[in-house]
Backbone as a ProteinNet text record, in pm:
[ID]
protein_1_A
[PRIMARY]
XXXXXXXXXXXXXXXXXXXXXXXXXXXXXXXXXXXXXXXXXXXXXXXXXXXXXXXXXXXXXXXXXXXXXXXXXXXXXXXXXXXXXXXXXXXXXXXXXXXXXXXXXXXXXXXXXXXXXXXXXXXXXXXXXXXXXXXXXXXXXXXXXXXXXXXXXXXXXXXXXXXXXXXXXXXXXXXXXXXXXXXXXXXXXXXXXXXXXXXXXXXXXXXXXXXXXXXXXXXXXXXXXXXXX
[TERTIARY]
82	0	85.7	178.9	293.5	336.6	391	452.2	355.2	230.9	98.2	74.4	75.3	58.9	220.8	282.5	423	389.3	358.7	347.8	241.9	105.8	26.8	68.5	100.5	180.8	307	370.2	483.5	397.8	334.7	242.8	173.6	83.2	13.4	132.3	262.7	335.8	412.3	390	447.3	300.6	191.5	84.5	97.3	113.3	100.3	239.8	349.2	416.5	369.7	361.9	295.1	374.2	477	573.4	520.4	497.3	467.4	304.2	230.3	94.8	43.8	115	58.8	194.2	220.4	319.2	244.4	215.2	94.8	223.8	368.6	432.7	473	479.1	506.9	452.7	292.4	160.6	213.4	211.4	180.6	293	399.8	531.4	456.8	427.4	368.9	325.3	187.5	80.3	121.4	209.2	268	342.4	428.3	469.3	422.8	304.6	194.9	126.5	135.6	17	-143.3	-152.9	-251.5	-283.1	-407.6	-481	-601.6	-613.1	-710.7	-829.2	-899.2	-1085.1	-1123.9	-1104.7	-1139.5	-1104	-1146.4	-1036.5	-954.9	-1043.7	-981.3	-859.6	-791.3	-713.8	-761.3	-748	-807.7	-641.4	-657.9	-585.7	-564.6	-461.6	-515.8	-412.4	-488.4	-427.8	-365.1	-268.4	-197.5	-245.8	-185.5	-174.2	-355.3	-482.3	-575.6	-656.2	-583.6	-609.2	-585.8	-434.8	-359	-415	-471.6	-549.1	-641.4	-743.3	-836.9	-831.4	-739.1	-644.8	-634.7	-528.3	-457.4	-602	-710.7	-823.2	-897.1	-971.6	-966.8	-912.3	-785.7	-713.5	-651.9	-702.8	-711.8	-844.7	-895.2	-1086.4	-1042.3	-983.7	-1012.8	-909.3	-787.5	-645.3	-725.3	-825	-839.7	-922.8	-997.7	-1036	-972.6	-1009	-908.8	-918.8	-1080.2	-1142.4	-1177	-1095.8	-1187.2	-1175.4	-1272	-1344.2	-1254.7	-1317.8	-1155.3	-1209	-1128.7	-1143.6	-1065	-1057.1	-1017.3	-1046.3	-925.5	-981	-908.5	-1051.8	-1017.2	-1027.1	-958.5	-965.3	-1083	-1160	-1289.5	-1382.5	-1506.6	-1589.9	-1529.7	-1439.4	-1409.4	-1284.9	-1217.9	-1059.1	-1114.1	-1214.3	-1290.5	-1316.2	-1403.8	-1442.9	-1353.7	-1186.5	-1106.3	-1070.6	-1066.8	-1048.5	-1198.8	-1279.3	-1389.8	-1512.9	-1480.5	-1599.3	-1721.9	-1856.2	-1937.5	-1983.9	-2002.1	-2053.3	-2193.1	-2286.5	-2396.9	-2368.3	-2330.3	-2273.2	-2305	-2395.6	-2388.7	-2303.3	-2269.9	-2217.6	-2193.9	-2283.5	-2326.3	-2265	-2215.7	-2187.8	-2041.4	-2005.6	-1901.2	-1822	-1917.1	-1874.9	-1982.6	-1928.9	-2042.6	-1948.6	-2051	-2058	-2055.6	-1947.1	-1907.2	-1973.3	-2097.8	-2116.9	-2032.8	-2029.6	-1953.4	-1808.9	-1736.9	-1623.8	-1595.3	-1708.8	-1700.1	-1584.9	-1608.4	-1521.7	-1609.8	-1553.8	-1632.4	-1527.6	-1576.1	-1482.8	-1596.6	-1436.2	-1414.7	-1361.4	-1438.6	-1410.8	-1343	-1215.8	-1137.2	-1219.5	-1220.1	-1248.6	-1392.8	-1470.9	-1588.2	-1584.6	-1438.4	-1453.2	-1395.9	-1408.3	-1346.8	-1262.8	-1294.6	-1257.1	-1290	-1209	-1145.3	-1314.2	-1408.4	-1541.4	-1618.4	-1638.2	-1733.6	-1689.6	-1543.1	-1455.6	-1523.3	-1499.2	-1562.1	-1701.7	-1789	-1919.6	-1973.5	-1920.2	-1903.1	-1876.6	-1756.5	-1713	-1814.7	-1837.5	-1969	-2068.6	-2114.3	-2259.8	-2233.1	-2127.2	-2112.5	-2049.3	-2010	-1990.8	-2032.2	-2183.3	-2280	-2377.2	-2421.3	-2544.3	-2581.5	-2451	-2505.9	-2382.5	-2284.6	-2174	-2187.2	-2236.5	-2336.7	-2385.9	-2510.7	-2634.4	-2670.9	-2556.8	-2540.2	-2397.6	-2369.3	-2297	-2342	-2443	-2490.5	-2621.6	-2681.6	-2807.1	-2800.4	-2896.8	-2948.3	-3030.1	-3007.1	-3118.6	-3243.5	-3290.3	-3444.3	-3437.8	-3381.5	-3380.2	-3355.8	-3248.8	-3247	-3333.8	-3487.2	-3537.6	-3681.6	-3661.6	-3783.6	-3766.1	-3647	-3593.9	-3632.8	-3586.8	-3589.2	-3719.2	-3832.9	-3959.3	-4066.9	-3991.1	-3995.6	-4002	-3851.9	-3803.5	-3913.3	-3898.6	-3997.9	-4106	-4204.5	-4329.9	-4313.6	-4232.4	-4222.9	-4144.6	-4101.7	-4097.6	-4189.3	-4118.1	-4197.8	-4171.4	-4341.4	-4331.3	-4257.6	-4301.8	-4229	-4078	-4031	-3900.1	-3799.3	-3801.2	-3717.3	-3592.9	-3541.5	-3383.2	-3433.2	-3547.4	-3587	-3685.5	-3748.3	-3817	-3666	-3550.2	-3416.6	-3405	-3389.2	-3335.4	-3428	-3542.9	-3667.3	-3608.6	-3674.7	-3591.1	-3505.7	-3353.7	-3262.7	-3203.6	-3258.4	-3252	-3328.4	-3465.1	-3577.4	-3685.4	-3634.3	-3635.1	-3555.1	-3445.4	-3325.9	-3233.6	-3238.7	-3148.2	-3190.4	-3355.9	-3408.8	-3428.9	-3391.7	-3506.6	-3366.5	-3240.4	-3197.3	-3166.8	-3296.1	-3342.2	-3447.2	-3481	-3615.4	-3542.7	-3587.7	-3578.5	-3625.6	-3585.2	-3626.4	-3727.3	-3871.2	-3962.4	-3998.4	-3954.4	-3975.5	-4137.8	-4235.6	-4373.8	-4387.4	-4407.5	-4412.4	-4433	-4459.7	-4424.9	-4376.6	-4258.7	-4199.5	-4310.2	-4286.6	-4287.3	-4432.9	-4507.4	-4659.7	-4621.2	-4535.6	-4526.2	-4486.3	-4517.1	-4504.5	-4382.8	-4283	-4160.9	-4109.9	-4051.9	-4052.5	-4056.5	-4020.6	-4037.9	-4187.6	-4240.9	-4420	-4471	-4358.1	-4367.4	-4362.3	-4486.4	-4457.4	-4353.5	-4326.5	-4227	-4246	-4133.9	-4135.8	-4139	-4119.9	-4109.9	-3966.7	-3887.7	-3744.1	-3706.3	-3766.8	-3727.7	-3742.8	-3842.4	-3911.1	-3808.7	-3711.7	-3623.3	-3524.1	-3451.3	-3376.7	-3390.1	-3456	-3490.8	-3474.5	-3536	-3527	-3382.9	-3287.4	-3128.8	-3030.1	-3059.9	-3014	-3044.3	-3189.9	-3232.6	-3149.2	-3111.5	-3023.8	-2878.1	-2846.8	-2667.7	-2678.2	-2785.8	-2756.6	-2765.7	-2838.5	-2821.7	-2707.9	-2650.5	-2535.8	-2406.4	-2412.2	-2361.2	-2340.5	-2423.3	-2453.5	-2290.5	-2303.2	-2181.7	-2179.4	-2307.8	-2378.5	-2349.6	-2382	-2340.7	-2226.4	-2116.1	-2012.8	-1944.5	-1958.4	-1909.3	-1925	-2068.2	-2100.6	-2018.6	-1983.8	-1931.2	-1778.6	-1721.8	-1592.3	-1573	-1648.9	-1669	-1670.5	-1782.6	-1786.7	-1663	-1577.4	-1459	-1337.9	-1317.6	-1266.6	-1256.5	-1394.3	-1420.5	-1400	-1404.1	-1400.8	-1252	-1190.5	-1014.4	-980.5	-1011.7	-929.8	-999.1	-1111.9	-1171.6	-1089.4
-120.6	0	126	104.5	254.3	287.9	177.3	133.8	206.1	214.3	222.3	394.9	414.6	549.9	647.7	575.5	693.8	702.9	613.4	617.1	721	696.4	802.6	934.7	954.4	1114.9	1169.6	1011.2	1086.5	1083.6	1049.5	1118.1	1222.4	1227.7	1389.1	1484.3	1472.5	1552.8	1623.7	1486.4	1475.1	1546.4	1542.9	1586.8	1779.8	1778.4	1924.9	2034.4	1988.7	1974.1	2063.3	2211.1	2242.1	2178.3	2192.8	2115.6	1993.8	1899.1	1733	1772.8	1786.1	1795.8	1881.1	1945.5	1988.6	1946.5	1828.9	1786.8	1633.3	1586	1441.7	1376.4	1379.4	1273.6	1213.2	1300.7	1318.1	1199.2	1277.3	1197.9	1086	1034.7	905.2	816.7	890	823.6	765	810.4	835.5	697.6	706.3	618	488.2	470.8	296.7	265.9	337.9	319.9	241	338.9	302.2	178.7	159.9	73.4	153	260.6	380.8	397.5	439.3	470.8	590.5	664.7	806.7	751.9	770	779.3	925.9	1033.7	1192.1	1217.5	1271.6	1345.6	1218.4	1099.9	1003.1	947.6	871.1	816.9	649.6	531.3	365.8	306.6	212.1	121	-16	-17.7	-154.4	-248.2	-373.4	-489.1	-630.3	-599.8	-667.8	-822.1	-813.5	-963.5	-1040	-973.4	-982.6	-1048.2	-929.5	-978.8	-1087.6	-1124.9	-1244.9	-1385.2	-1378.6	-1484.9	-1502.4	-1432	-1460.4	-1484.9	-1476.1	-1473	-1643.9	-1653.1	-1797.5	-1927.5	-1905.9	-1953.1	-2000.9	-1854.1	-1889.1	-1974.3	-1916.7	-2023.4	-2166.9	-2195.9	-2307.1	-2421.6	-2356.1	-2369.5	-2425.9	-2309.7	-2365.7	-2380.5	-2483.3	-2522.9	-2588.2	-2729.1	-2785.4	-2783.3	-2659.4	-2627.6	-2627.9	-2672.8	-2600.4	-2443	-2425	-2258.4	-2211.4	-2209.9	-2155.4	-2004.6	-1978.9	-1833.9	-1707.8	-1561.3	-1501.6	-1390.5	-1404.1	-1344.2	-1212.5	-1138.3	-1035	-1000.4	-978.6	-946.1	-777.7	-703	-601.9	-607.5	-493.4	-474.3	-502.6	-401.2	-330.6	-289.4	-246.2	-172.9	-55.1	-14.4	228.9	123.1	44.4	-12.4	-36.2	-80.1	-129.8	3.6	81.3	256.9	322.9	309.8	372.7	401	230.6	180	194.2	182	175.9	247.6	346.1	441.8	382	465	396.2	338.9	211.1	73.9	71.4	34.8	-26	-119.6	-104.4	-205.9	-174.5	-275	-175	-241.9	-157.6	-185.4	-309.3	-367.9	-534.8	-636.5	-581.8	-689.5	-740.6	-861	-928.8	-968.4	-991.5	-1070.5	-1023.4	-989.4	-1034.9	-1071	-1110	-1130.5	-988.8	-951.9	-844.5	-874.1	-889.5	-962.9	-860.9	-679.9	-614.1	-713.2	-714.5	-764.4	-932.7	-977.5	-1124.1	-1174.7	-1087.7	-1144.6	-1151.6	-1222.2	-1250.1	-1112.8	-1033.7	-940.5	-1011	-998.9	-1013	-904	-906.4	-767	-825	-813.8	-923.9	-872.6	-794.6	-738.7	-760.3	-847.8	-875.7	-1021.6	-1120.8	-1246.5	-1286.8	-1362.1	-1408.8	-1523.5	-1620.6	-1743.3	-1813.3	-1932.6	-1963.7	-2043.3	-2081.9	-2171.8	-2069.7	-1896.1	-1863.1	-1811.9	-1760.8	-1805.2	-1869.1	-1994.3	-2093.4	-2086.4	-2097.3	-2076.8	-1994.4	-1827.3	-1730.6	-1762.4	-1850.6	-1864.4	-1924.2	-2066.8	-2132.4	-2061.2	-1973.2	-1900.4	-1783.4	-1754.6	-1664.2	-1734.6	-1868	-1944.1	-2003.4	-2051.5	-2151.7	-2075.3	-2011.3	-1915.1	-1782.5	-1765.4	-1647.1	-1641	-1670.3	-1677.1	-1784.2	-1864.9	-2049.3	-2033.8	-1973.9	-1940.3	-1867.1	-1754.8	-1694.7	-1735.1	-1835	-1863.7	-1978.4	-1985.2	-2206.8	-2121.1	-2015.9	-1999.1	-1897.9	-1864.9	-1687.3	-1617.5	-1516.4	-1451.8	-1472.4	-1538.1	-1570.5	-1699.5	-1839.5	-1955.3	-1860.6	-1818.6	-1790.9	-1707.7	-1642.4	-1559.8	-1693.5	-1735.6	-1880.2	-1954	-2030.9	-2071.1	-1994.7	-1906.1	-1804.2	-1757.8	-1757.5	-1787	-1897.6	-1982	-2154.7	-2160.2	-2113.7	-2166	-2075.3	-1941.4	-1825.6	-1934.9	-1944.8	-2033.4	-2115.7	-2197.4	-2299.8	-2288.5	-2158.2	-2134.5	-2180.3	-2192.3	-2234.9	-2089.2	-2027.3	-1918.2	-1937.5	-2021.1	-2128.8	-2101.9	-2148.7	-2138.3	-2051.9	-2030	-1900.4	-1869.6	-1916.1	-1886.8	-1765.3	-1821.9	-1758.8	-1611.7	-1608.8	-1492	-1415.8	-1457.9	-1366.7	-1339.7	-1368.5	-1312.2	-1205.8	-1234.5	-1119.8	-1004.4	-1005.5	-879.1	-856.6	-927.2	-852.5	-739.6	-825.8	-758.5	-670.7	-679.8	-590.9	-505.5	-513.5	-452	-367.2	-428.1	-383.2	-287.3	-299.2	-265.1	-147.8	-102.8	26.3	110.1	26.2	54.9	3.3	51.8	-46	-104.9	33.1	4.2	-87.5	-168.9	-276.3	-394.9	-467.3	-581.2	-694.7	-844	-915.3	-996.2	-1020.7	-1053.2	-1217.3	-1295.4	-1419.9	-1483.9	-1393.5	-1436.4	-1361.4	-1278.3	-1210.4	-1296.6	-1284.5	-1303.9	-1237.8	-1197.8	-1077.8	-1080.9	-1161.1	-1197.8	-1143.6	-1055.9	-1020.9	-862	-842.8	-716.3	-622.4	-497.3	-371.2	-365	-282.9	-280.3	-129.6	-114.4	12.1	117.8	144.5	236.6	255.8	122.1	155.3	75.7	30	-85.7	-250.5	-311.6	-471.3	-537.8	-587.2	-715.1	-712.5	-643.5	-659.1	-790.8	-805.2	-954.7	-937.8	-855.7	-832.9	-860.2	-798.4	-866.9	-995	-1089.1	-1222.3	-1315	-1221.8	-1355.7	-1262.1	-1213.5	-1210.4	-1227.7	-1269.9	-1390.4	-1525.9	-1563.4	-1658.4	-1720.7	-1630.4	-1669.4	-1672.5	-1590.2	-1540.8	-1706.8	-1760.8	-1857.2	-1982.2	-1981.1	-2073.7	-2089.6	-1943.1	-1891.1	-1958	-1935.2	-1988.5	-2154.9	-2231.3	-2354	-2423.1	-2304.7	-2376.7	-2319.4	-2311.1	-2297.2	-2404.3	-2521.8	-2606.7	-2717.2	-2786.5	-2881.3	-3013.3	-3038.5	-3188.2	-3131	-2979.9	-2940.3	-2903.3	-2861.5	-2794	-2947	-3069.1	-3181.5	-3225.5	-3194.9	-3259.8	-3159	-3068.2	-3002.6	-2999.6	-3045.7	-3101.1	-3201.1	-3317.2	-3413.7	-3413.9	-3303.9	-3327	-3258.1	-3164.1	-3097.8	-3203.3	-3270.3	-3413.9	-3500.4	-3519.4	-3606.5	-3540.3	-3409.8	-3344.8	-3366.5	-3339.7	-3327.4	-3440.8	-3540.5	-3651.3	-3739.5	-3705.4	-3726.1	-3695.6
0	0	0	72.6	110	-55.3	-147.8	-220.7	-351.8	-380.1	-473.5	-396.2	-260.4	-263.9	-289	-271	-324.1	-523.3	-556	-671.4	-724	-674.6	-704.3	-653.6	-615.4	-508.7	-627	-724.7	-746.8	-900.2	-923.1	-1050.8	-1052.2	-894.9	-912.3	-941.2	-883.5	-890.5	-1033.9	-1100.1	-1244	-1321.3	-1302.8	-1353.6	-1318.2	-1230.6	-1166.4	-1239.4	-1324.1	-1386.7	-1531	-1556.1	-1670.2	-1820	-1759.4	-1836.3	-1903.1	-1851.2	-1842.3	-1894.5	-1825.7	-1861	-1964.6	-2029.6	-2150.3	-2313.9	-2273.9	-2335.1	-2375.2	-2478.6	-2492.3	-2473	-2542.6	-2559.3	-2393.2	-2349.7	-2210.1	-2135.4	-2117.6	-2080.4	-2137.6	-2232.5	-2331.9	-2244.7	-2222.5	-2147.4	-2024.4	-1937.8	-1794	-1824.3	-1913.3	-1847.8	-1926.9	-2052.7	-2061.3	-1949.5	-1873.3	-1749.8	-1712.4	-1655.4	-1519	-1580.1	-1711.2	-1741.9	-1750.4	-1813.1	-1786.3	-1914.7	-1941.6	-2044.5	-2030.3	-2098.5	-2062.8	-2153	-2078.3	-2147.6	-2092.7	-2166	-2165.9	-2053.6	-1947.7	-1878.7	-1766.2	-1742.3	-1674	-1649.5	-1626.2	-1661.5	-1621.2	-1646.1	-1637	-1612.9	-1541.4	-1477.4	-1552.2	-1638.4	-1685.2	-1644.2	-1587.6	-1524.1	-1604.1	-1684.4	-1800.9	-1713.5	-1602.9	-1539.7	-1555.6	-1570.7	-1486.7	-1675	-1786.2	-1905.8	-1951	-1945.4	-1985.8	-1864.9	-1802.9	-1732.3	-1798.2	-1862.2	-1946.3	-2041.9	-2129.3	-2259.5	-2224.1	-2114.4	-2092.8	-2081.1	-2039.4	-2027.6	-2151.6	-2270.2	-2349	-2436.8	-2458.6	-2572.7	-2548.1	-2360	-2310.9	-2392.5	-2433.3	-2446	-2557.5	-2632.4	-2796.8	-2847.8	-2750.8	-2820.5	-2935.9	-2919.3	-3011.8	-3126.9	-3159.1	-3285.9	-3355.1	-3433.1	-3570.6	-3648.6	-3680.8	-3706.2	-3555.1	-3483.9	-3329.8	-3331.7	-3262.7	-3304.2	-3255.2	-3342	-3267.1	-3172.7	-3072.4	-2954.6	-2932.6	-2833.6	-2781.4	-2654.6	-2549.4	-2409.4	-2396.5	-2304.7	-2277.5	-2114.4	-2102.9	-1920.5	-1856.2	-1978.9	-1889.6	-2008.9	-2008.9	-2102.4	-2145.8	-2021.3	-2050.9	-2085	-2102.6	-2155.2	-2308.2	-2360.9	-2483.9	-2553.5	-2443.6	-2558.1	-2587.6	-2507.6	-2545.9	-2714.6	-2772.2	-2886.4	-2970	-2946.6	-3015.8	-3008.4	-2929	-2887.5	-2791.9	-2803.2	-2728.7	-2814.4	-2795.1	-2816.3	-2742.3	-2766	-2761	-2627.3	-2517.1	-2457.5	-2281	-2207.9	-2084.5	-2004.3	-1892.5	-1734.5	-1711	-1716.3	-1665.9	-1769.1	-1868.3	-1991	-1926.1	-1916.1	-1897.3	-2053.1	-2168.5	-2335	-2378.8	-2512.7	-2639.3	-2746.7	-2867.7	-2938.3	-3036.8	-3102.9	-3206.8	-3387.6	-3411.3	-3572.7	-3644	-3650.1	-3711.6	-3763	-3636.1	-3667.1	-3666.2	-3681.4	-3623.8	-3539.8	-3392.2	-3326.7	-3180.4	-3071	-2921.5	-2842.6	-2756.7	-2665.6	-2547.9	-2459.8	-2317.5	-2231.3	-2096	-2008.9	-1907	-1851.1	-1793.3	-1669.9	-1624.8	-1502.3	-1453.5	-1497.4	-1523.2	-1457.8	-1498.1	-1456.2	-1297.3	-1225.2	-1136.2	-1119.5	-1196.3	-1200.2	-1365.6	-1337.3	-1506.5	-1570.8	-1445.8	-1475.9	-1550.5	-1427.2	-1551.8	-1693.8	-1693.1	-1855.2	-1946.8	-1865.1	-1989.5	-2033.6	-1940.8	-1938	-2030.6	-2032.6	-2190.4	-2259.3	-2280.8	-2416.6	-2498.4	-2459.5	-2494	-2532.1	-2403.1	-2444.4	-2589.4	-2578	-2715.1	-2837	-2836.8	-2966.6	-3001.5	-2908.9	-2981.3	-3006.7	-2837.2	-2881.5	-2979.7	-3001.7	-3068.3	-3203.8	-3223.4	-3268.1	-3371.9	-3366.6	-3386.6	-3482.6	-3405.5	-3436.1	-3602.5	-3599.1	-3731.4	-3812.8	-3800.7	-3869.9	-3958	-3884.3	-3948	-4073.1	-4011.5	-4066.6	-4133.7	-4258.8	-4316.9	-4235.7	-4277.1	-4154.6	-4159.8	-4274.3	-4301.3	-4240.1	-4248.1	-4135.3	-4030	-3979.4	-3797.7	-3765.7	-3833.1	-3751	-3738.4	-3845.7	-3849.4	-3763.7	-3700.4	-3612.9	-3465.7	-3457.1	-3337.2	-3261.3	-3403.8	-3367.9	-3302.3	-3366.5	-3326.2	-3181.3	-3168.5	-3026.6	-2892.7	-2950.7	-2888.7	-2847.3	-2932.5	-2928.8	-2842.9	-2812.1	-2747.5	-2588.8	-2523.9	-2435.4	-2302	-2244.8	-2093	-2021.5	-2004.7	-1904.5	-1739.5	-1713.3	-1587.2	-1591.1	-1662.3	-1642.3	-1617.1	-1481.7	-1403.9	-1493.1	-1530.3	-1627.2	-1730.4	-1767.9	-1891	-1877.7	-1742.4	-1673.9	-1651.9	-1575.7	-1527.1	-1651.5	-1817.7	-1920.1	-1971.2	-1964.4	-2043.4	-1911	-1807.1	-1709.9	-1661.3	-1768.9	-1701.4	-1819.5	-1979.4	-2133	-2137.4	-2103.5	-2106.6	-2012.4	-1888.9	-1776	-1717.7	-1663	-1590.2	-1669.9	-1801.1	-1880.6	-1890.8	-1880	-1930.7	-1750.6	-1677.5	-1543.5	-1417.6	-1428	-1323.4	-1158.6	-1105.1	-999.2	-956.9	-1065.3	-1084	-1000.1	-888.2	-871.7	-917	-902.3	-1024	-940.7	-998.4	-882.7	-918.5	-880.4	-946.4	-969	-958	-931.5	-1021.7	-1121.1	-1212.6	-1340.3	-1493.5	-1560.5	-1702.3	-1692.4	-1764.4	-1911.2	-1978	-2101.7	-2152.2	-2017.8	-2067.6	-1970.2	-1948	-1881.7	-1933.8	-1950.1	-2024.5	-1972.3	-2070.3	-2030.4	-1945.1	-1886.9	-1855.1	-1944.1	-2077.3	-2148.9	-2210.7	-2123	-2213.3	-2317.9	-2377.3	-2450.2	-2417.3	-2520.9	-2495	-2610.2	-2577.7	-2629	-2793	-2879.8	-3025.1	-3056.1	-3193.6	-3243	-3244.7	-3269.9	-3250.5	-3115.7	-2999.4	-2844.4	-2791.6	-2865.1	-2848.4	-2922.4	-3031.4	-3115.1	-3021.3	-2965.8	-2889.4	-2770.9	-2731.2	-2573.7	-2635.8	-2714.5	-2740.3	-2813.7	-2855.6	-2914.4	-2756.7	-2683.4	-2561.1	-2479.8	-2484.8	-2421.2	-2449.1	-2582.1	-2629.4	-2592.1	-2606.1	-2568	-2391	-2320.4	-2191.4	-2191.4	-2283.4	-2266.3	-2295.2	-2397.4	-2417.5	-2367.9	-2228.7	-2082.1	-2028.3	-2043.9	-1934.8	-1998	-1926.6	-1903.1	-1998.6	-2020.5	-2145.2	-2305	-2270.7	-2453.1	-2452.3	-2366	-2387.9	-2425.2	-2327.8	-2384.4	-2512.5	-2535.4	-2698.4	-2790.7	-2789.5	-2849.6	-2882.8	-2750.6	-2780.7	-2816.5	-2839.7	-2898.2	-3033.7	-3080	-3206.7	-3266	-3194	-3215.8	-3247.4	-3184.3	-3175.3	-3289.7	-3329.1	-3446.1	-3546.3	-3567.3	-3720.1	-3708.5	-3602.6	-3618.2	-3664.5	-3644.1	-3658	-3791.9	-3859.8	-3966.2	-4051.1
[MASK]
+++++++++++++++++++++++++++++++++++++++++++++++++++++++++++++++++++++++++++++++++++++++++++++++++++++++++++++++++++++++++++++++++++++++++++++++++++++++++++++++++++++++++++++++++++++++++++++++++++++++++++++++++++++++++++++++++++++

């Protein structure tokens, strides 16, 4: 701690510096140092060690693909807008799925441990990553409808996804009431459920099944067999 506050003390000092602070190359020096990056007047912390764990995880996942999907880990969301502006992307997002760039981003700072790692990876390379890669958009919205239809209101997994996409996201002082049933509830903005929000519950519904531990196996399985075919 002594060690992290001399450091910040000997940067305000270097900041306070008209010299240094109105000099970018300067700045630019400072914060590869520090490991530092500015998002407008900020400055972000980025934890090389905290990335490359998630990095080391991933490409644990998909030593054995052969096309395995391409990834990218960032610190953080404000480590991500640095590079890419604001993104469509909230607070709460740990991964998505990029179709622009067909790639999966990861928010290292989002994970704790190497299980729920994996758990994303899956949910963003079958469910959604998968999903549009196997199909046109005219099958995957036929599909997507399908699956919609055939929802179980019952099924708590699937009530936490309608309000945490279509509730929480607009409203995020809403608690999640498990006696409820989202899927007939006006959304906080006043609106019910597009046919556009109903095929994205329902792709989302999928990305979480294929979380579970029976498909991530079948999947390396069938990974397996194409290799050695």
């Amino acid at each position: 701690l002594k060690t992290a506050s001399e450091s910040f003390e000997n940067l305000e000092v270097q900041l306070a510096d008209p010299d240094i602070a109105n000099d970018p190359k300067k700045l630019e020096s400072i914060a590869i140092s520090l490991n530092l990056k500015t998002l407008g007047m900020h400055w972000i912390k980025v934890n090389k060690n905290q990335v490359k764990k998630v990095e080391t995880i991933i490409n644990r996942i998909k030593g054995s693909w052969k096309n395995s999907p391409n990834t990218i880990v960032y610190q953080s969301l404000d480590d991500y807008r640095l590079d890419n502006g604001q993104a469509n992307v909230d607070k709460f997002t740990n991964a998505f799925y990029d179709h622009d760039n067909d790639q999966i981003v990861f928010f290292a700072d989002m994970f704790t441990d190497a299980g729920k790692v994996q758990k994303k990876f899956y949910h963003e390379t079958i469910g959604h990553q998968g999903l549009k890669g196997i199909f046109s958009d005219k099958e995957l919205n036929q599909n997507l409808d399908s699956v919609f239809a055939k929802l179980d209101p019952k099924n708590i997994t699937l009530q936490q996804i309608v309000f945490s996409y279509h509730h929480h996201s607009l409203d995020n002082s809403l608690i999640f009431d498990p006696k409820k049933n989202y899927l007939n509830e006006v959304k906080p903005n006043g609106f019910s459920l597009t046919l556009q929000d109903k095929r994205d519950i329902a792709e989302e519904y999928i990305a979480n099944e294929a979380e579970k531990v029976e498909v991530r196996a079948t999947t390396n399985r069938l990974v397996k067999l194409f290799n050695t075919s």
